[in-house]
PDB file of C-alpha atoms in Angstrom:
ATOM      1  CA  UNK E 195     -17.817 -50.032  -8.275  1.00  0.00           C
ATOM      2  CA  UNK E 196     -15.582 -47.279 -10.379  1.00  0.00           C
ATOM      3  CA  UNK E 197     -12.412 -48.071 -10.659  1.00  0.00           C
ATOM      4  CA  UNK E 198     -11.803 -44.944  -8.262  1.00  0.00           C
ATOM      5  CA  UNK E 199      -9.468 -44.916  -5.528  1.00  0.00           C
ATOM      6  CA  UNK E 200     -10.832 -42.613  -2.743  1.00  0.00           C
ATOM      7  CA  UNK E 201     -14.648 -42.032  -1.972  1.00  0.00           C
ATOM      8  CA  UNK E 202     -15.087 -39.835   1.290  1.00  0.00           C
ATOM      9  CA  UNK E 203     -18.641 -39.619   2.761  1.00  0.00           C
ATOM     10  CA  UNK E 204     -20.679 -37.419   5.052  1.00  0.00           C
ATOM     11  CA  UNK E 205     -24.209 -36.740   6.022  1.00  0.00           C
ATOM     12  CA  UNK E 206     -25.452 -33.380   6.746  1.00  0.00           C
ATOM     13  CA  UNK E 207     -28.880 -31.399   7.034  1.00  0.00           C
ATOM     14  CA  UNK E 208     -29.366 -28.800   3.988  1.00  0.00           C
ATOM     15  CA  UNK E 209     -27.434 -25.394   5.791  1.00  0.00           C
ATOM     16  CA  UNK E 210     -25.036 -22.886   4.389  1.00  0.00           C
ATOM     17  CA  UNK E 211     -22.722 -23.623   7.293  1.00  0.00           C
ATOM     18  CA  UNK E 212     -22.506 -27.714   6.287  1.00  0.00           C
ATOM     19  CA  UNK E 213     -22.183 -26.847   2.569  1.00  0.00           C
ATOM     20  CA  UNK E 214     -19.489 -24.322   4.133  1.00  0.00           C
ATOM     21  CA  UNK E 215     -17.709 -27.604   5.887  1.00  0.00           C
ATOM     22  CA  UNK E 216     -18.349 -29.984   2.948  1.00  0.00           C
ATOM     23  CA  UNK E 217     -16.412 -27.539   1.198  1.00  0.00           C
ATOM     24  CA  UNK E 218     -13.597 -27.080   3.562  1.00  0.00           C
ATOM     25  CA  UNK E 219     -13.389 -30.851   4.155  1.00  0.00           C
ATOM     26  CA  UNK E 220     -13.446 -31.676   0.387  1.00  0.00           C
ATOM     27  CA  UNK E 221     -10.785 -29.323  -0.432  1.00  0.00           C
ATOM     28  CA  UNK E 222      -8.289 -30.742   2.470  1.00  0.00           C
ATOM     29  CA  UNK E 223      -8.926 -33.999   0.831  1.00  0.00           C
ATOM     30  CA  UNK E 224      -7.668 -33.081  -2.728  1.00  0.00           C
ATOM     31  CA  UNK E 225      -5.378 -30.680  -1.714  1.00  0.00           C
ATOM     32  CA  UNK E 226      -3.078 -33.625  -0.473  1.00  0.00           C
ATOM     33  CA  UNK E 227      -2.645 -34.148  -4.440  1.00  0.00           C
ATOM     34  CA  UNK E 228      -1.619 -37.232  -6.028  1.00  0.00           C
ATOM     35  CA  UNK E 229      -4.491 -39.856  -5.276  1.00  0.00           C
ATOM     36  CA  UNK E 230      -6.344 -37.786  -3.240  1.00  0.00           C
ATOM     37  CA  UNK E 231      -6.586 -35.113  -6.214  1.00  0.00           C
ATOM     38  CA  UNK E 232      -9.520 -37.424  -7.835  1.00  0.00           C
ATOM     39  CA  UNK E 233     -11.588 -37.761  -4.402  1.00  0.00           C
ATOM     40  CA  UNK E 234     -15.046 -37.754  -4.848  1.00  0.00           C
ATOM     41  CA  UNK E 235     -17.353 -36.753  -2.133  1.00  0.00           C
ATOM     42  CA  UNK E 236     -20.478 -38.178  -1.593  1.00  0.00           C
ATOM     43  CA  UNK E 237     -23.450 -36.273   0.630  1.00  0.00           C
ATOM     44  CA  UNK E 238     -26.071 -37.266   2.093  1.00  0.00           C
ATOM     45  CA  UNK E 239     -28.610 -34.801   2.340  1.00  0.00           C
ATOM     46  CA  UNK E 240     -31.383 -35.259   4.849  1.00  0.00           C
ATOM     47  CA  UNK E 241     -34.640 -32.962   5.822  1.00  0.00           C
ATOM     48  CA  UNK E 242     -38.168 -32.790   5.864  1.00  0.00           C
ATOM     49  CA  UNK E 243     -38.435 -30.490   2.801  1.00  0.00           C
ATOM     50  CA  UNK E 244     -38.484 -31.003  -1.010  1.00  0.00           C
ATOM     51  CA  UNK E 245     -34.886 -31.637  -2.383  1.00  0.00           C
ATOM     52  CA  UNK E 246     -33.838 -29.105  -4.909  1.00  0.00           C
ATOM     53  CA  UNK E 247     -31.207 -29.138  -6.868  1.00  0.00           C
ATOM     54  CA  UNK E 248     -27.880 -28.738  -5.049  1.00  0.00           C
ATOM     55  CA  UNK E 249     -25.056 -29.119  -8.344  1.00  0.00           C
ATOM     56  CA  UNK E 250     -27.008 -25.841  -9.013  1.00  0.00           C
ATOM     57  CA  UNK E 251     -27.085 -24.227  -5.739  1.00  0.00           C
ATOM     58  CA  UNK E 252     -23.685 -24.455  -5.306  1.00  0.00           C
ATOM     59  CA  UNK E 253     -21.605 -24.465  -8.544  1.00  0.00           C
ATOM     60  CA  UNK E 254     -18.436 -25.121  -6.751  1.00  0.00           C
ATOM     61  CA  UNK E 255     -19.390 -28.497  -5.740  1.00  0.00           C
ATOM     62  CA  UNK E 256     -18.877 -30.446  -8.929  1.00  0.00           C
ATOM     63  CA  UNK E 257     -15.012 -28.738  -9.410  1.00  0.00           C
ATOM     64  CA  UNK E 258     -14.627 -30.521  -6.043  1.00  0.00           C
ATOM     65  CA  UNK E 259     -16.721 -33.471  -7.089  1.00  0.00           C
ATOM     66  CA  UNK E 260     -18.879 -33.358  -4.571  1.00  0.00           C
ATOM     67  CA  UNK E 261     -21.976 -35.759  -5.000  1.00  0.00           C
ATOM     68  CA  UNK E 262     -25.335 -34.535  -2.959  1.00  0.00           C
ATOM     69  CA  UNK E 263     -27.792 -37.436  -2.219  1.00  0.00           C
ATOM     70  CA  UNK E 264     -30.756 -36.536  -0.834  1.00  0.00           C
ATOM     71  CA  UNK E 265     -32.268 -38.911   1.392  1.00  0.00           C
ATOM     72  CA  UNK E 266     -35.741 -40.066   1.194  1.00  0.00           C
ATOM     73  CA  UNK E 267     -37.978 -37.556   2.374  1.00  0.00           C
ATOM     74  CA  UNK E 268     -40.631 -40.172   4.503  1.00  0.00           C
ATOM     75  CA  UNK E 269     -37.757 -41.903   5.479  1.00  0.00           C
ATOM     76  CA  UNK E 270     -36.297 -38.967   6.905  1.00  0.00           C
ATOM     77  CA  UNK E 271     -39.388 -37.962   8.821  1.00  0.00           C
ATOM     78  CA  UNK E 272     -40.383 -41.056  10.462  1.00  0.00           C
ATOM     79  CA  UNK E 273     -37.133 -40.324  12.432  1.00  0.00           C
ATOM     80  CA  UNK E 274     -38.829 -37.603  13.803  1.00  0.00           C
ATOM     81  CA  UNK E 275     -39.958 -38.626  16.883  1.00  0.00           C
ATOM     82  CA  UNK E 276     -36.997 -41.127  17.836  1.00  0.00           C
ATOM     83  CA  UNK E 277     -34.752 -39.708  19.666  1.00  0.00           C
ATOM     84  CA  UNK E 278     -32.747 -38.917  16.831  1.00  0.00           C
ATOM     85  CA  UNK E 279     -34.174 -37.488  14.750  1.00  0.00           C
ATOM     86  CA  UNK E 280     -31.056 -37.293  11.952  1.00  0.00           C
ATOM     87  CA  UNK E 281     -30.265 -40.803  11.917  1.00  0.00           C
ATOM     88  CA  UNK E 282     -31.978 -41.406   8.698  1.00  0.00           C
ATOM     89  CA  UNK E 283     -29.297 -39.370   7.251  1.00  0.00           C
ATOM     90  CA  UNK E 284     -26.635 -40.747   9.385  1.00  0.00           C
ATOM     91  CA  UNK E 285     -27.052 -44.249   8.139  1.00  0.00           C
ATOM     92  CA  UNK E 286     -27.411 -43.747   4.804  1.00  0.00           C
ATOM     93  CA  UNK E 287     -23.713 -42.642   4.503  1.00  0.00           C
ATOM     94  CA  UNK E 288     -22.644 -46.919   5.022  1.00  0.00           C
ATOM     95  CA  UNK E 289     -24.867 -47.607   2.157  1.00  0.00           C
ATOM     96  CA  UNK E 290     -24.076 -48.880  -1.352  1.00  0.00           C
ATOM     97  CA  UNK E 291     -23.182 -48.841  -3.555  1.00  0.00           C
ATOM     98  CA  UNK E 292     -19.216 -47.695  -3.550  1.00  0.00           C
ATOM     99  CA  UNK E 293     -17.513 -46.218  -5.856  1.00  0.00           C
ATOM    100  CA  UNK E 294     -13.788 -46.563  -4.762  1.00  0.00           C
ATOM    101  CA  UNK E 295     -11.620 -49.117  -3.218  1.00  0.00           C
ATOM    102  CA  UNK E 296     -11.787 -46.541  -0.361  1.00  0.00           C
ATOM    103  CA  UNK E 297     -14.606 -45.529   1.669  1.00  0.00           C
ATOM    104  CA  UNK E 298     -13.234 -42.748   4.016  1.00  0.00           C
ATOM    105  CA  UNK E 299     -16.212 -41.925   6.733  1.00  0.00           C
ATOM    106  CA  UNK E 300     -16.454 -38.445   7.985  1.00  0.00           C
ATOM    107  CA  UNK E 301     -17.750 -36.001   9.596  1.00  0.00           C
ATOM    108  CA  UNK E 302     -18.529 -32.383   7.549  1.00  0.00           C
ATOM    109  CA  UNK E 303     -16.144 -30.660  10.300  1.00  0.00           C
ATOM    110  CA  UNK E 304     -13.642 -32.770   9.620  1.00  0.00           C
ATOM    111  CA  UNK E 305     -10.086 -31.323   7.979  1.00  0.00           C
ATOM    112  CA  UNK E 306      -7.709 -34.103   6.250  1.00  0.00           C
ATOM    113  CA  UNK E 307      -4.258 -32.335   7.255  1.00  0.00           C
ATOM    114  CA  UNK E 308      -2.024 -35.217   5.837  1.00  0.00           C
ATOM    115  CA  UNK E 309      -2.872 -38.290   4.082  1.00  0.00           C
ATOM    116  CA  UNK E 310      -4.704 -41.336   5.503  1.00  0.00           C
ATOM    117  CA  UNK E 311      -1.563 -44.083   3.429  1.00  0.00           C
ATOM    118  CA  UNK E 312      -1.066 -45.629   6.856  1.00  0.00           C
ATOM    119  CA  UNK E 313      -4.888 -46.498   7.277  1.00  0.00           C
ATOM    120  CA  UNK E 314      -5.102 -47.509   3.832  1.00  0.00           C
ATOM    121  CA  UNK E 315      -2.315 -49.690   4.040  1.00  0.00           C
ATOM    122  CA  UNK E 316      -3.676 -51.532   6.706  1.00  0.00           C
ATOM    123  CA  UNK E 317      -7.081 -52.144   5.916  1.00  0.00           C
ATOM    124  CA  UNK E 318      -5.451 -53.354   1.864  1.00  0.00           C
ATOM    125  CA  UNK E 319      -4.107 -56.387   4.070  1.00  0.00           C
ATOM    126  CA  UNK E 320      -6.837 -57.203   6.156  1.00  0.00           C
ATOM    127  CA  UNK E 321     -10.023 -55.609   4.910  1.00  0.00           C
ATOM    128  CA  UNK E 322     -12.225 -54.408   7.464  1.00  0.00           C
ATOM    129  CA  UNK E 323     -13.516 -51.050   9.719  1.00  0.00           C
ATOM    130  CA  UNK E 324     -11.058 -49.496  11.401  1.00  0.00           C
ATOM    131  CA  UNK E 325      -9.941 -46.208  12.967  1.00  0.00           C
ATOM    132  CA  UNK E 326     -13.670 -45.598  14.243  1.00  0.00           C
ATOM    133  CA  UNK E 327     -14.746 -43.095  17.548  1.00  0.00           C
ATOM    134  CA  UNK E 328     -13.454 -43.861  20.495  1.00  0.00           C
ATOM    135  CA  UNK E 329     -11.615 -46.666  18.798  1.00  0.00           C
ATOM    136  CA  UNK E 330     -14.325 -49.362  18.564  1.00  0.00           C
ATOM    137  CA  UNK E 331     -16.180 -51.066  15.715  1.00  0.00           C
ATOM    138  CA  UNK E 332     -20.233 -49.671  15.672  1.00  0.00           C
ATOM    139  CA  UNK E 333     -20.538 -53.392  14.434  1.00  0.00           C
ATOM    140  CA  UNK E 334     -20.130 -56.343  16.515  1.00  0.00           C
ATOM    141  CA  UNK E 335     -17.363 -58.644  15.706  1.00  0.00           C
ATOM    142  CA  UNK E 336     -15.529 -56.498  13.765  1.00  0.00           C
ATOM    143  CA  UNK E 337     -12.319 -57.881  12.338  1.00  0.00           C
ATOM    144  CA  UNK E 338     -10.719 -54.457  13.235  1.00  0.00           C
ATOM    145  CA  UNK E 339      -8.415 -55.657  16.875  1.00  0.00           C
ATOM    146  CA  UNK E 340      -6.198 -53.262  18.530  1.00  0.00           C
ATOM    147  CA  UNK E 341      -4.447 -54.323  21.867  1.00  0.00           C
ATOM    148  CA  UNK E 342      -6.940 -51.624  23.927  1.00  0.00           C
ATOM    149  CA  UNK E 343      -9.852 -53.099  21.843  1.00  0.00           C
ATOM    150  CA  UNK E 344     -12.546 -54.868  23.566  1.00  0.00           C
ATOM    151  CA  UNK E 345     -15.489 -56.506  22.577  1.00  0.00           C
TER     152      UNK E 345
END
């Protein structure tokens, strides 16, 4: 792991409008300055085409530092025909490796409007998931409790 202290991660399909939100979201993220001014931004990239190069595609990414992973190409497709067909590129956003002490999860319409110090404190003293949808854990057992929590 870098010695980093934000990594924020998203998953989108290869559009103008998600590089357009990617963008958006990236720059809410360092515009909170301070620790969030060194954010990096790591996306995954997933569709049943040939990756190209993204970096040169869109030049403004790496100012934001913005990392594009593209997800495996079979592993995308045999999605397909699932139900859903995106969650290749869905999951791949809890993968390692990490490169911060924090791993923000979020989604490319998402807009940081003040900084997530509160979260961060909490999760420093008891690591785990927290502040999830609908305010539950997508893995059993989580360590993450809230009073309206249930199992």
């Amino acid at each position: 792991m870098e010695n980093r202290w934000l990594e924020v991660r998203t998953a989108i399909s290869p559009s103008d409008s998600f590089f357009n939100r990617v963008r958006f979201m990236a720059l809410s993220v360092r515009s909170m300055s301070g620790k969030y001014a060194d954010a990096i931004t790591r996306v995954a990239v997933g569709s049943d085409e040939e990756p190209y190069d993204l970096d040169r595609h869109l030049p403004w990414s790496r100012e934001l530092g913005i990392e594009w992973y593209w997800v495996d190409r079979e592993e995308f497709s045999s999605w397909k025909n699932s139900g859903n067909q995106y969650a290749a590129t869905i999951i791949h956003r809890f993968r390692p490796p990490f490169a911060a002490q924090n791993v923000l999860v979020l989604d490319p319409d998402a807009i940081a409007l003040k900084p997530f110090d509160e979260l961060f404190a909490l999760v420093s003293e008891k690591p785990c998931v927290a502040g999830v949808m609908a305010h539950k854990s997508p893995w059993r057992g989580s360590p993450f409790k809230t009073p309206s929590s249930q199992d």
